[in-house]
Short mmCIF file of C-alpha atoms and ligand atoms in Angstrom, two decimals:
data_model
loop_
_atom_site.label_atom_id
_atom_site.label_comp_id
_atom_site.label_asym_id
_atom_site.label_seq_id
_atom_site.Cartn_x
_atom_site.Cartn_y
_atom_site.Cartn_z
CA MET A 1 100.38 -17.27 -43.42
CA ARG A 2 102.09 -19.60 -41.57
CA LEU A 3 101.14 -17.43 -37.99
CA ARG A 4 97.39 -17.84 -39.06
CA GLN A 5 97.64 -21.28 -39.63
CA SER A 6 99.17 -22.34 -36.42
CA PHE A 7 96.63 -19.94 -34.88
CA HIS A 8 93.54 -21.93 -36.64
CA PHE A 9 95.25 -25.18 -35.34
CA PHE A 10 95.41 -23.82 -32.00
CA LEU A 11 91.50 -22.85 -31.93
CA PHE A 12 90.92 -26.60 -33.14
CA GLY A 13 92.48 -28.13 -31.02
CA MET A 14 91.00 -26.10 -28.30
CA PHE A 15 87.74 -26.93 -29.72
CA VAL A 16 88.05 -30.61 -29.80
CA GLY A 17 89.59 -30.27 -26.01
CA LEU A 18 86.63 -28.47 -24.59
CA SER A 19 84.12 -30.46 -26.16
CA LEU A 20 85.71 -34.53 -25.40
CA SER A 21 86.32 -32.98 -21.40
CA GLY A 22 82.56 -31.16 -21.71
CA LEU A 23 81.54 -35.17 -22.96
CA ILE A 24 83.84 -36.77 -20.14
CA PHE A 25 82.10 -34.34 -17.45
CA PHE A 26 78.68 -34.69 -18.66
CA GLY A 27 78.75 -38.18 -18.68
CA TYR A 28 80.15 -38.51 -15.78
CA THR A 29 77.93 -36.61 -14.27
CA SER A 30 75.09 -36.29 -15.77
CA SER A 31 73.62 -38.82 -12.38
CA TRP A 32 73.43 -35.75 -10.48
CA PHE A 33 70.89 -34.30 -12.08
CA SER A 34 68.19 -37.32 -12.70
CA ARG A 35 65.52 -37.66 -10.04
CA THR A 36 65.05 -41.13 -8.54
CA ASP A 37 61.92 -42.08 -7.40
CA VAL A 38 63.18 -45.68 -6.30
CA THR A 39 66.08 -45.97 -4.03
CA PRO A 40 68.25 -49.07 -5.00
CA TRP A 41 67.23 -50.93 -1.92
CA LEU A 42 63.39 -50.08 -3.47
CA ALA A 43 62.54 -47.73 -0.83
CA PRO A 44 60.27 -45.43 -2.69
CA VAL A 45 61.37 -41.85 -2.57
CA VAL A 46 58.10 -39.36 -2.31
CA TRP A 47 57.89 -36.92 -4.71
CA GLU A 48 55.57 -35.06 -6.09
CA GLY A 49 53.22 -37.23 -9.11
CA THR A 50 54.41 -40.65 -6.99
CA PHE A 51 51.66 -40.68 -5.18
CA ASP A 52 47.49 -39.98 -5.24
CA SER A 53 46.69 -37.78 -2.11
CA ASN A 54 43.33 -38.38 -2.40
CA LEU A 55 43.59 -42.11 -2.65
CA ILE A 56 46.22 -42.16 0.53
CA ASP A 57 44.48 -40.27 2.68
CA SER A 58 41.09 -42.38 2.20
CA ILE A 59 43.28 -45.35 3.24
CA TYR A 60 45.21 -44.31 6.34
CA LYS A 61 41.51 -42.76 7.43
CA GLN A 62 40.22 -45.62 8.47
CA GLN A 63 43.60 -46.80 10.52
CA ASN A 64 43.06 -43.69 13.13
CA ILE A 65 45.98 -43.19 13.43
CA THR A 66 48.13 -40.29 15.73
CA ILE A 67 51.92 -38.72 14.90
CA ALA A 68 53.73 -36.98 17.00
CA THR A 69 55.82 -34.12 16.17
CA THR A 70 58.75 -32.79 18.07
CA VAL A 71 60.67 -29.54 17.55
CA PHE A 72 63.10 -27.95 19.72
CA ALA A 73 63.51 -23.68 20.54
CA LEU A 74 65.94 -22.82 22.45
CA GLY A 75 67.48 -19.25 22.76
CA LYS A 76 66.97 -16.50 19.85
CA TYR A 77 65.17 -19.94 18.19
CA THR A 78 61.47 -19.30 20.10
CA ARG A 79 60.88 -16.29 17.04
CA PHE A 80 60.39 -19.55 14.77
CA ILE A 81 57.44 -21.11 16.56
CA LYS A 82 55.06 -18.79 15.73
CA ASP A 83 55.08 -19.19 11.50
CA PHE A 84 56.06 -23.01 12.15
CA LEU A 85 53.20 -23.89 14.02
CA GLU A 86 51.00 -21.64 11.68
CA SER A 87 51.97 -22.75 8.46
CA ALA A 88 52.19 -25.99 9.86
CA GLU A 89 48.10 -26.30 11.04
CA GLU A 90 47.78 -25.03 7.14
CA HIS A 91 49.45 -28.18 5.74
CA TYR A 92 50.08 -30.07 8.12
CA PHE A 93 49.10 -33.86 8.72
CA VAL A 94 45.36 -31.92 7.83
CA GLY A 95 42.41 -34.41 8.72
CA PHE A 96 44.28 -36.13 11.13
CA ARG A 97 45.32 -36.63 14.97
CA VAL A 98 48.47 -34.45 15.59
CA HIS A 99 50.51 -34.37 18.85
CA TYR A 100 52.79 -31.56 19.10
CA TYR A 101 55.97 -31.58 21.65
CA LEU A 102 57.79 -28.16 21.79
CA PHE A 103 61.05 -28.25 23.48
CA THR A 104 61.88 -24.84 25.23
CA ASP A 105 64.33 -22.87 27.58
CA GLN A 106 61.48 -20.40 27.75
CA PRO A 107 57.76 -21.44 27.69
CA GLU A 108 56.66 -18.36 28.44
CA ALA A 109 57.49 -16.74 24.52
CA VAL A 110 55.51 -19.85 23.39
CA PRO A 111 52.96 -17.61 21.30
CA GLU A 112 49.30 -18.45 21.12
CA VAL A 113 48.28 -20.73 17.92
CA LYS A 114 45.44 -22.09 17.27
CA MET A 115 45.48 -25.65 16.54
CA GLY A 116 43.38 -27.02 13.68
CA LYS A 117 40.68 -30.26 14.85
CA ASN A 118 42.87 -32.95 16.60
CA HIS A 119 45.73 -31.46 16.91
CA HIS A 120 47.90 -30.70 19.77
CA LEU A 121 50.08 -29.49 21.28
CA THR A 122 52.07 -29.74 25.22
CA VAL A 123 54.93 -27.34 25.54
CA ARG A 124 58.29 -28.79 27.96
CA SER A 125 60.65 -27.10 29.54
CA VAL A 126 64.15 -27.89 29.29
CA PRO A 127 67.55 -26.20 30.25
CA SER A 128 69.21 -23.41 28.44
CA MET A 129 72.67 -24.41 26.81
CA ASP A 130 75.42 -22.55 25.91
CA ARG A 131 76.97 -23.71 22.31
CA TRP A 132 73.53 -24.43 19.79
CA GLN A 133 76.18 -27.55 18.57
CA ASP A 134 75.13 -29.45 22.43
CA ILE A 135 71.36 -27.74 21.73
CA SER A 136 70.95 -29.51 18.04
CA MET A 137 72.47 -32.68 19.58
CA GLY A 138 71.04 -32.97 22.56
CA ARG A 139 67.84 -33.41 20.96
CA MET A 140 68.90 -37.12 20.45
CA GLU A 141 68.82 -38.37 23.93
CA ILE A 142 65.51 -36.23 24.20
CA LEU A 143 63.77 -37.55 22.12
CA GLU A 144 64.82 -41.41 22.95
CA THR A 145 63.38 -40.46 26.64
CA LEU A 146 59.87 -38.42 25.60
CA MET A 147 59.48 -41.94 23.39
CA GLU A 148 60.34 -44.35 25.94
CA ASN A 149 58.62 -42.96 28.75
CA GLU A 150 55.59 -41.21 27.45
CA LEU A 151 54.75 -42.43 23.75
CA ALA A 152 54.67 -46.11 23.48
CA ASN A 153 50.76 -45.75 23.45
CA LYS A 154 50.37 -42.58 22.59
CA ALA A 155 51.26 -42.40 18.96
CA ASP A 156 52.17 -44.78 16.05
CA TYR A 157 54.13 -42.36 14.06
CA ILE A 158 56.52 -39.96 14.88
CA PHE A 159 58.57 -36.63 12.81
CA CYS A 160 61.25 -34.92 14.19
CA LEU A 161 61.81 -31.25 12.99
CA ASP A 162 63.99 -28.28 13.20
CA VAL A 163 61.93 -25.08 14.02
CA ASP A 164 63.43 -22.83 11.63
CA THR A 165 61.14 -23.93 8.81
CA LYS A 166 58.36 -23.63 7.47
CA PHE A 167 55.18 -25.27 5.34
CA TYR A 168 54.54 -24.08 1.79
CA GLY A 169 52.28 -27.24 0.65
CA ARG A 170 50.96 -30.36 2.11
CA TRP A 171 53.32 -32.90 4.46
CA GLY A 172 50.53 -35.40 4.71
CA VAL A 173 50.57 -39.60 5.08
CA GLU A 174 52.03 -40.40 1.79
CA THR A 175 55.17 -39.47 4.19
CA LEU A 176 54.35 -42.10 6.72
CA GLY A 177 57.13 -45.43 6.94
CA ARG A 178 59.05 -47.96 8.82
CA LEU A 179 62.44 -45.74 9.25
CA VAL A 180 62.01 -42.21 6.80
CA GLY A 181 65.28 -40.02 5.93
CA VAL A 182 65.01 -36.97 4.38
CA LEU A 183 67.25 -35.70 1.26
CA HIS A 184 69.23 -32.92 2.13
CA PRO A 185 68.55 -29.93 -0.20
CA TRP A 186 72.34 -29.31 -0.90
CA PHE A 187 73.57 -32.32 -1.56
CA PHE A 188 70.65 -34.53 -2.96
CA ASN A 189 71.55 -33.76 -6.92
CA TYR A 190 75.59 -34.05 -6.15
CA PRO A 191 77.61 -37.11 -6.66
CA ARG A 192 78.83 -39.24 -3.16
CA TYR A 193 82.31 -37.90 -3.02
CA LEU A 194 81.11 -34.59 -2.73
CA PHE A 195 78.87 -35.90 0.85
CA THR A 196 80.00 -33.87 3.90
CA TYR A 197 79.76 -37.69 5.89
CA GLU A 198 82.40 -37.76 8.71
CA ARG A 199 85.86 -38.81 7.40
CA ARG A 200 88.02 -39.29 10.82
CA GLN A 201 88.02 -42.63 11.62
CA GLU A 202 87.87 -41.73 15.75
CA SER A 203 84.30 -40.61 15.09
CA GLN A 204 81.40 -42.82 15.35
CA ALA A 205 80.04 -41.46 12.62
CA PHE A 206 82.65 -42.04 10.36
CA ILE A 207 81.74 -43.14 6.32
CA PRO A 208 84.78 -44.80 4.38
CA ALA A 209 85.20 -42.49 0.84
CA GLY A 210 83.26 -44.85 -1.41
CA GLU A 211 80.48 -45.52 0.79
CA GLY A 212 77.23 -44.16 1.42
CA ASP A 213 73.66 -44.20 -0.37
CA TYR A 214 72.46 -40.25 0.33
CA TYR A 215 72.97 -37.21 2.53
CA TYR A 216 70.12 -37.17 4.41
CA THR A 217 69.36 -33.59 6.80
CA ALA A 218 68.86 -34.17 10.19
CA ALA A 219 65.87 -31.45 10.15
CA ALA A 220 63.53 -33.78 9.27
CA PHE A 221 63.50 -37.34 9.84
CA GLY A 222 60.61 -40.38 11.12
CA GLY A 223 58.92 -43.10 11.41
CA SER A 224 57.33 -45.88 13.52
CA LEU A 225 57.90 -45.08 17.55
CA ALA A 226 59.85 -48.65 17.95
CA ASP A 227 62.39 -47.45 14.80
CA VAL A 228 62.61 -43.55 15.26
CA HIS A 229 63.67 -44.94 19.30
CA HIS A 230 66.61 -46.84 17.46
CA LEU A 231 67.89 -44.66 15.91
CA THR A 232 67.94 -41.95 18.95
CA LYS A 233 69.10 -44.01 21.05
CA THR A 234 71.82 -44.97 19.06
CA CYS A 235 72.63 -42.04 18.26
CA ARG A 236 72.34 -40.59 21.74
CA LYS A 237 75.16 -43.82 22.30
CA GLN A 238 77.90 -42.85 19.56
CA LEU A 239 77.67 -39.16 20.40
CA ASN A 240 78.75 -39.85 24.02
CA ILE A 241 80.92 -41.86 22.47
CA ASP A 242 82.66 -39.33 20.51
CA ALA A 243 82.36 -36.99 23.08
CA ALA A 244 84.13 -39.43 25.76
CA ASN A 245 86.78 -39.46 22.95
CA SER A 246 86.82 -35.59 22.70
CA ILE A 247 85.63 -35.74 18.92
CA GLU A 248 83.14 -33.83 17.81
CA ALA A 249 81.61 -34.95 14.29
CA ILE A 250 81.62 -32.12 11.35
CA TRP A 251 77.81 -32.08 11.16
CA HIS A 252 76.93 -33.15 14.89
CA GLU A 253 74.13 -35.29 15.43
CA GLU A 254 73.45 -34.82 10.97
CA SER A 255 76.30 -37.05 10.52
CA HIS A 256 75.56 -40.00 13.50
CA LEU A 257 72.04 -39.48 11.32
CA ASN A 258 73.81 -40.55 8.19
CA LYS A 259 76.42 -43.14 9.48
CA TYR A 260 72.95 -44.55 11.06
CA PHE A 261 71.02 -44.54 7.68
CA LEU A 262 74.01 -46.30 6.20
CA ASN A 263 73.42 -49.24 8.64
CA LYS A 264 69.59 -49.16 8.87
CA LYS A 265 68.51 -48.01 5.57
CA PRO A 266 65.15 -45.84 5.22
CA SER A 267 61.87 -47.81 4.23
CA LYS A 268 61.01 -44.31 2.28
CA VAL A 269 62.88 -41.46 1.50
CA LEU A 270 61.55 -37.90 1.08
CA SER A 271 62.79 -35.89 -1.51
CA PRO A 272 64.07 -32.08 -0.95
CA GLU A 273 60.51 -30.90 -1.49
CA TYR A 274 60.38 -32.38 1.95
CA LEU A 275 62.97 -30.07 3.34
CA TRP A 276 63.98 -27.34 0.77
CA ARG A 277 65.94 -23.83 2.01
CA ASP A 278 63.95 -20.32 1.10
CA ILE A 279 67.58 -18.75 -0.62
CA ASN A 280 67.29 -21.54 -3.24
CA MET A 281 66.05 -20.52 -6.58
CA SER A 282 63.73 -23.46 -7.54
CA VAL A 283 65.54 -26.10 -9.34
CA GLY A 284 64.07 -28.51 -11.96
CA GLN A 285 63.02 -31.78 -10.24
CA VAL A 286 61.61 -29.88 -7.22
CA LYS A 287 58.07 -29.26 -8.55
CA ILE A 288 56.78 -27.88 -5.63
CA ILE A 289 57.95 -26.91 -1.72
CA ARG A 290 56.65 -28.25 1.08
CA PHE A 291 58.73 -27.49 3.64
CA SER A 292 61.94 -25.42 3.66
CA HIS A 293 64.50 -23.82 6.19
CA VAL A 294 64.18 -19.95 6.08
CA ALA A 295 67.33 -17.94 5.78
CA LYS A 296 68.82 -16.48 9.14
CA ASN A 297 71.45 -14.72 10.14
CA ASN A 298 73.63 -17.69 12.56
CA ALA A 299 75.29 -14.93 13.71
CA GLU A 300 72.32 -13.11 15.37
CA VAL A 301 69.97 -16.43 16.50
CA ARG A 302 73.18 -18.60 17.79
CA PRO A 303 74.56 -18.55 21.53
CA ASN A 304 77.77 -19.07 20.50
CA VAL A 305 79.90 -19.01 17.13
C1 UD2 B 401 71.96 -28.79 10.07
C2 UD2 B 401 70.61 -28.78 10.41
C3 UD2 B 401 70.18 -29.80 11.82
C4 UD2 B 401 71.73 -30.33 12.60
C5 UD2 B 401 72.49 -29.11 12.55
C6 UD2 B 401 73.66 -29.60 13.39
C7 UD2 B 401 69.77 -29.24 8.32
C8 UD2 B 401 68.74 -28.55 6.93
N1 UD2 B 401 69.51 -28.70 8.89
O1 UD2 B 401 71.03 -27.17 10.48
O2 UD2 B 401 69.28 -29.91 11.40
O3 UD2 B 401 71.38 -30.84 11.96
O4 UD2 B 401 73.11 -28.79 11.42
O5 UD2 B 401 74.71 -29.35 12.71
O6 UD2 B 401 70.70 -30.01 7.44
N2 UD2 B 401 68.34 -24.76 17.86
C9 UD2 B 401 67.58 -24.08 18.83
N3 UD2 B 401 68.43 -23.08 19.37
C10 UD2 B 401 69.44 -22.78 19.07
C11 UD2 B 401 70.41 -23.53 18.15
C12 UD2 B 401 69.10 -24.58 17.74
O7 UD2 B 401 66.71 -24.20 19.50
O8 UD2 B 401 70.51 -21.82 19.60
C13 UD2 B 401 67.53 -25.70 17.68
C14 UD2 B 401 66.06 -25.94 16.75
O9 UD2 B 401 65.46 -26.89 16.77
C15 UD2 B 401 67.42 -25.83 15.32
C16 UD2 B 401 68.18 -26.94 15.23
O10 UD2 B 401 68.42 -27.11 16.40
O11 UD2 B 401 65.47 -25.85 14.57
C17 UD2 B 401 68.54 -26.61 14.55
O12 UD2 B 401 69.91 -25.76 14.47
P1 UD2 B 401 70.66 -24.72 13.28
O13 UD2 B 401 69.07 -24.96 12.46
O14 UD2 B 401 70.95 -24.02 14.19
O15 UD2 B 401 71.39 -25.73 12.83
P2 UD2 B 401 72.08 -25.49 11.18
O16 UD2 B 401 70.99 -24.95 10.31
O17 UD2 B 401 73.27 -25.42 11.17
#
């Protein structure tokens, strides 16, 4: 009898303990799952339902703007170009002037893709590289030079995108702004202490614990030419300082981009609708997947591990 009573006490204690820790856990984490439509510095966060596509298109139609768009495909990443461009031509700034700049070490491997009205493609040759990390980080300097030397009077806005991606839905003028960051699909509903910022003080990308607003992806960022030029120039300088000090930030230029956005807040933030991952199942608040990383076997496509 006594044994059974103590067992019941034990079960009751377990129940109370678990309920309390559940409540504490839920209170602590509930903010992870809520959708934010505006940042604490009052920049809009663009989700389905926050804009009227017809209205916003009609406003921008009066402005005769050009959107430069850069993408890199070196080594085996040329296999992603076709899907990237074909899907972009279905969904990306349809009806607006777009100029793609595609950087590759194999111009002959660029497939023929029919461009829509007012959409143009320029292919640029760049040297091959042995490390994928160098390819990824090296983009900042190439973009800086492109904007400095060529784009000044040729484009109003620019977006810099990863190539191992595909468009599935509209990406239009709702994304335009002075400085535009995109929430990383892995971290948008995680608390700040889980963000994979660079934590070593020796790196220029260092962000101390307790600081940082969001974790942004480097797979897509953009804005006005002047603002993105400043971004790429700053990141390129910080990358060079790190290289001179023999340190490479944990997530390469993405760590530097996050440091940049900590100091210079984006004027517009795009929700993970604008950079999802094909391998993710859909998540409650992500109603539309517009642009997504395709599944890839890193060991197979990258030049090094
Ligand atoms: C993350 C970022 C990516 C970059 C990288 C740096 C996301 C969703 N993506 O992706 O933007 O910051 O981390 O660590 O956060 N590339 C080539 N050839 C190569 C290797 C890379 O052309 O052999 C180019 C290509 O445009 C590719 C980009 O570099 O899209 C980034 O490389 P990744 O996609 O392999 O990097 P990943 O998936 O780790």
